[in-house]
Amino acid sequence: MSLDQNLFTLHLTPNTSDPSGLVTDLTDPSGNVHYRKRRIPGQVYKIEVYDPISESLLASATSPSVTSKHKTIELYNPSKVIEMKYTGTLTFRWSFKWEEHEFEWKREECFMIRKPDPPVMVAVTKEPPGRIKTASVQILDYNLNRFDIDDRKGLEIVILTALLTFQDVSDSYHESPNESNITSPPAATTSALKSFTEMTARKVSGGPTSSPPVVPPKPKPKIGVERVAEIQASRGQVNEVTIVDECSPKDYAQYCARMLRDEAMLFISIRSSDGLQAPKVLQVVEETKRIRHKAGDQDLYQYVLYDTVQIPRKGPKTINLDDNKDKAKGKDYTPPSNIRSPI
């Protein structure tokens, strides 16, 4: 997301004096360091955020692993514990509370939740497409000033600490297999090196060598709802479901019902891949409504659009004013070539 150049901006840059790559500085455009983050190696995930001048510890974030969906942020001087939870299903969303307010990180933006009023954006970042690799972040003070918040500095530290944990999660998913894992114990590395050395020595001496590793079996193909989710993921669609010949209407309906359980999904569009799948779209919609009715969820509003993909005609449009009464009613009807049903 593009940032406002007129607002105070912090850039996330690796610390050049740290060869391990575990230290990140949050600097302003002039190069002044405002915060410093250090990741602590170990069996559990932990980061610490320092004041770069006094080297005093401001906050820490811990979890059983870097990909855990529950993280604990602790502030110091004064001490305060904040619980942050992953509350998204199909979308990126982390939630936490500060004083009497609720906040949510949604990908590149952090919001203050004010139900039933619309949320208010309090922070925004700039991310490259495809992954969370924060380059810059802005705290929107002009929005925070609209609300009664006693400790705004503490809230700023919590927002930034949460953002720094997201980047570590993304790095763990995109980490190359050849890269070293900072959370793995050194004993495992020593054992692997010892085994490799012994095997090399046996080869040189002409002794017996161990048999090659067994190739793992090919995973079973996904079926049912999981296969539907795999098909939609390959299309890169968020709130749109394309019905193809594969899988049954009940599988698609269960997938749609699961999507609608996410509060961020205001509606979804179910559309056919071609004219042959148009009747199947209506079957999926009806089955989805039946599933929600049995679960006691709110009723759905259904709309149907026919032939949403139109091919432009070449040349001038011809209007036929002849009154051909010999034609039977419905004789010129043709089935729709495309159907889309928002619910």
XYZ file of C-alpha atoms in Angstrom:
343
model
C 0.000 0.000 0.000
C 1.307 3.481 -0.842
C 2.325 5.659 2.098
C 1.744 9.355 2.703
C 5.085 11.100 2.278
C 3.981 13.873 4.631
C 3.633 11.542 7.643
C 6.349 10.308 9.995
C 7.730 7.051 8.564
C 9.908 4.312 10.039
C 12.000 2.101 7.736
C 12.931 -1.475 8.700
C 16.610 -2.025 7.893
C 19.019 -4.814 8.953
C 21.647 -3.704 11.449
C 24.957 -3.512 9.573
C 27.080 -4.123 12.691
C 25.392 -7.476 13.457
C 26.804 -10.330 11.322
C 24.164 -12.836 12.500
C 21.324 -10.932 10.809
C 19.164 -11.150 13.950
C 19.019 -7.398 14.603
C 16.722 -4.980 12.766
C 16.660 -1.187 13.177
C 13.598 1.024 12.776
C 14.956 4.274 11.374
C 13.453 7.533 10.143
C 14.249 8.941 6.660
C 17.232 10.821 8.174
C 18.791 7.577 9.406
C 18.086 8.068 13.117
C 17.300 4.792 14.901
C 14.116 4.942 17.019
C 13.719 1.244 17.903
C 15.928 -1.838 17.659
C 14.638 -5.412 17.415
C 16.722 -8.460 18.316
C 15.650 -12.051 17.787
C 16.804 -14.435 20.515
C 17.941 -17.890 19.254
C 16.487 -20.880 21.078
C 13.872 -23.613 21.101
C 11.036 -21.103 21.542
C 10.376 -17.983 19.491
C 11.327 -14.708 21.191
C 12.156 -11.176 20.086
C 13.106 -8.120 22.131
C 12.612 -4.460 21.258
C 15.107 -1.975 22.711
C 15.625 1.734 22.919
C 18.762 2.250 20.775
C 20.203 5.056 22.911
C 19.733 3.770 26.465
C 19.672 0.063 25.460
C 16.703 -0.344 27.818
C 14.300 -3.188 27.086
C 10.924 -1.840 25.940
C 9.019 -4.971 24.945
C 9.328 -8.665 24.140
C 7.207 -11.133 22.169
C 7.225 -14.880 22.834
C 5.455 -17.993 21.520
C 6.167 -21.758 21.381
C 7.257 -21.380 17.750
C 7.517 -18.639 15.159
C 4.362 -19.880 13.381
C 2.199 -20.180 16.528
C -1.208 -18.519 16.312
C -0.944 -17.094 19.811
C 1.783 -14.712 20.903
C 2.412 -12.896 24.180
C 3.732 -9.327 24.100
C 5.114 -7.960 27.364
C 5.914 -4.296 27.970
C 8.447 -3.136 30.560
C 8.637 -0.052 32.798
C 5.768 -0.346 33.556
C 5.130 -4.032 33.014
C 2.048 -5.036 31.022
C 1.120 -8.262 29.199
C -0.809 -8.239 25.898
C -2.243 -11.413 24.358
C -2.297 -11.423 20.551
C -4.281 -14.100 18.695
C -4.680 -15.113 15.065
C -8.418 -14.660 14.417
C -8.552 -15.003 10.622
C -9.726 -18.048 8.691
C -9.160 -17.361 5.007
C -7.706 -13.897 5.568
C -4.701 -12.524 7.474
C -5.972 -11.120 10.781
C -4.398 -10.777 14.259
C -6.295 -9.248 17.183
C -5.285 -7.733 20.517
C -6.711 -5.379 23.140
C -5.235 -2.198 24.534
C -6.939 -0.500 27.452
C -10.644 -0.434 26.480
C -10.100 -0.729 22.733
C -9.773 -3.637 20.315
C -7.273 -3.650 17.454
C -6.750 -5.854 14.392
C -3.810 -6.212 12.060
C -5.059 -7.034 8.540
C -2.131 -7.616 6.228
C -0.802 -4.072 5.562
C -3.143 -2.166 7.889
C -3.928 -2.012 11.591
C -7.424 -0.929 12.641
C -9.197 0.090 15.815
C -12.448 -1.904 15.921
C -15.522 0.126 16.911
C -18.580 -2.080 16.382
C -21.127 -1.232 15.105
C -19.239 1.818 13.766
C -16.716 1.335 10.954
C -13.104 0.567 11.951
C -10.476 3.309 12.049
C -7.024 2.786 10.534
C -4.207 3.496 13.008
C -1.149 2.094 11.184
C -0.187 1.246 7.614
C 2.798 -0.534 6.057
C 4.325 -1.001 2.637
C 4.724 -4.646 1.580
C 6.018 -6.273 -1.607
C 3.470 -8.484 -3.416
C 3.239 -12.116 -2.353
C 4.782 -12.002 1.133
C 5.086 -9.971 4.323
C 8.429 -8.208 4.057
C 7.782 -4.844 5.649
C 9.875 -2.019 4.275
C 8.187 0.953 5.966
C 5.498 1.638 8.553
C 3.510 4.701 9.581
C 1.595 5.234 12.838
C -1.443 7.411 12.066
C -1.394 9.706 15.110
C -4.105 11.948 13.700
C -6.553 9.029 14.015
C -5.321 7.916 17.451
C -5.786 11.462 18.764
C -9.532 11.124 18.190
C -9.867 8.577 21.017
C -9.171 8.445 24.746
C -5.939 6.466 25.017
C -3.893 6.986 28.169
C -0.649 5.328 27.063
C -0.206 6.084 23.350
C 3.516 5.367 23.415
C 2.848 1.892 24.817
C 0.268 1.271 22.092
C 2.797 2.315 19.440
C 5.349 -0.168 20.804
C 2.748 -2.974 20.821
C 1.717 -2.235 17.214
C 5.352 -2.234 16.029
C 6.274 -5.357 18.022
C 3.339 -7.256 16.527
C 4.383 -6.166 13.038
C 7.951 -7.392 13.611
C 6.655 -10.863 14.547
C 4.653 -11.063 11.298
C 7.828 -10.532 9.287
C 9.557 -13.407 11.115
C 6.592 -15.686 10.336
C 6.797 -14.796 6.644
C 10.562 -15.357 6.615
C 10.111 -18.824 8.130
C 7.695 -19.815 5.327
C 9.980 -18.480 2.584
C 13.248 -19.680 4.139
C 15.428 -21.734 1.805
C 16.116 -25.352 2.875
C 19.845 -24.590 2.620
C 19.582 -21.749 5.115
C 20.348 -22.521 8.732
C 17.518 -22.595 11.230
C 18.326 -20.352 14.199
C 15.955 -22.273 16.477
C 17.541 -25.702 15.903
C 19.878 -26.905 18.653
C 23.597 -27.186 17.826
C 23.598 -30.852 18.899
C 21.526 -31.844 15.873
C 23.990 -30.139 13.548
C 26.928 -31.890 15.231
C 25.223 -35.281 14.942
C 24.458 -34.774 11.239
C 28.057 -33.699 10.575
C 29.373 -36.745 12.425
C 27.179 -39.119 10.381
C 28.296 -37.502 7.131
C 31.963 -37.802 8.159
C 31.610 -41.497 9.031
C 29.840 -42.257 5.756
C 32.577 -40.462 3.781
C 35.256 -42.427 5.623
C 33.555 -45.741 4.756
C 33.435 -44.776 1.086
C 37.133 -43.872 1.018
C 38.181 -47.072 2.826
C 36.019 -49.252 0.593
C 33.868 -50.444 3.498
C 30.136 -51.126 3.332
C 27.919 -48.099 2.856
C 24.347 -47.648 3.915
C 21.571 -48.084 1.364
C 20.074 -44.956 -0.224
C 17.116 -43.423 1.571
C 13.662 -44.690 0.704
C 11.636 -42.350 -1.478
C 8.577 -41.211 0.477
C 5.212 -42.269 -0.977
C 3.321 -39.848 -3.153
C 0.673 -38.016 -1.128
C -2.909 -38.994 -1.787
C -4.883 -36.585 -3.967
C -7.268 -34.349 -2.070
C -10.982 -34.965 -2.338
C -14.190 -33.270 -1.266
C -13.974 -29.844 0.359
C -10.171 -29.921 0.468
C -10.063 -30.454 -3.306
C -12.438 -27.514 -3.799
C -10.194 -25.320 -1.644
C -7.178 -26.441 -3.689
C -8.924 -25.552 -6.970
C -9.931 -22.089 -5.742
C -6.458 -21.411 -4.296
C -4.896 -22.122 -7.691
C -7.168 -19.458 -9.201
C -6.095 -16.820 -6.669
C -9.703 -15.882 -5.818
C -10.622 -14.380 -2.444
C -14.402 -14.025 -2.234
C -15.300 -15.693 -5.535
C -15.967 -19.393 -6.124
C -15.845 -20.765 -9.672
C -17.851 -23.944 -10.217
C -16.199 -26.517 -12.479
C -17.179 -30.032 -13.456
C -14.993 -31.555 -10.718
C -16.461 -32.116 -7.192
C -20.111 -32.311 -6.154
C -22.466 -29.428 -5.275
C -22.367 -30.479 -1.592
C -18.569 -30.128 -1.533
C -18.806 -26.633 -2.997
C -21.610 -25.729 -0.565
C -19.551 -26.792 2.467
C -16.635 -24.712 1.166
C -18.902 -21.666 0.665
C -20.421 -22.059 4.129
C -16.943 -22.166 5.619
C -15.996 -18.954 3.807
C -19.102 -17.144 5.068
C -18.182 -17.907 8.691
C -15.375 -15.364 8.356
C -16.626 -11.961 9.551
C -14.426 -10.257 6.946
C -16.423 -11.937 4.142
C -19.377 -9.619 3.563
C -20.477 -11.654 0.542
C -19.200 -14.258 -1.895
C -19.899 -14.715 -5.604
C -20.552 -18.179 -6.992
C -20.110 -18.349 -10.749
C -20.005 -21.003 -13.441
C -16.914 -21.778 -15.475
C -19.056 -22.386 -18.566
C -22.669 -22.790 -19.646
C -22.797 -26.463 -18.637
C -22.139 -25.564 -14.991
C -24.929 -22.947 -14.755
C -27.477 -25.349 -13.149
C -24.808 -26.529 -10.731
C -24.355 -22.946 -9.462
C -27.983 -22.810 -8.317
C -27.618 -26.231 -6.642
C -24.568 -24.983 -4.727
C -26.393 -21.821 -3.621
C -29.420 -23.735 -2.359
C -27.254 -26.280 -0.516
C -25.234 -23.442 1.080
C -28.430 -21.783 2.317
C -29.606 -25.149 3.695
C -26.339 -25.667 5.615
C -26.534 -22.202 7.197
C -30.199 -22.669 8.076
C -29.440 -25.937 9.887
C -26.596 -24.250 11.777
C -28.885 -21.416 12.875
C -26.872 -18.755 11.019
C -28.285 -15.607 9.470
C -30.286 -16.064 6.262
C -28.593 -15.239 2.975
C -29.786 -12.861 0.254
C -29.369 -14.355 -3.193
C -28.983 -12.549 -6.512
C -28.602 -14.072 -9.972
C -26.855 -12.485 -12.954
C -27.022 -14.121 -16.369
C -24.509 -13.847 -19.193
C -22.119 -11.627 -17.230
C -19.403 -12.263 -19.808
C -20.536 -10.449 -22.926
C -18.798 -10.515 -26.289
C -18.941 -7.111 -28.014
C -20.631 -7.141 -31.396
C -18.874 -5.727 -34.399
C -20.541 -3.210 -36.690
C -23.690 -1.130 -36.212
C -26.565 -2.463 -34.172
C -29.592 -3.586 -36.229
C -33.102 -3.218 -34.802
C -35.686 -5.545 -36.311
C -39.165 -3.937 -36.265
C -40.910 -6.773 -38.104
C -43.787 -8.307 -36.177
C -43.412 -12.016 -36.851
C -46.484 -13.532 -35.228
C -45.797 -17.010 -36.595
C -43.014 -17.609 -34.107
C -44.019 -19.559 -31.048
C -43.343 -18.112 -27.651
C -40.057 -19.280 -26.209
C -38.786 -20.547 -29.526
C -35.876 -18.054 -29.536
C -34.821 -18.819 -25.954
C -31.238 -19.965 -25.469
C -29.759 -21.125 -22.146
C -27.382 -18.635 -20.447
C -23.734 -19.081 -21.313
C -22.641 -17.776 -17.899
C -24.288 -17.337 -14.489
C -23.081 -15.601 -11.320
C -24.880 -15.607 -7.970
C -23.696 -13.252 -5.182
C -24.897 -14.318 -1.713
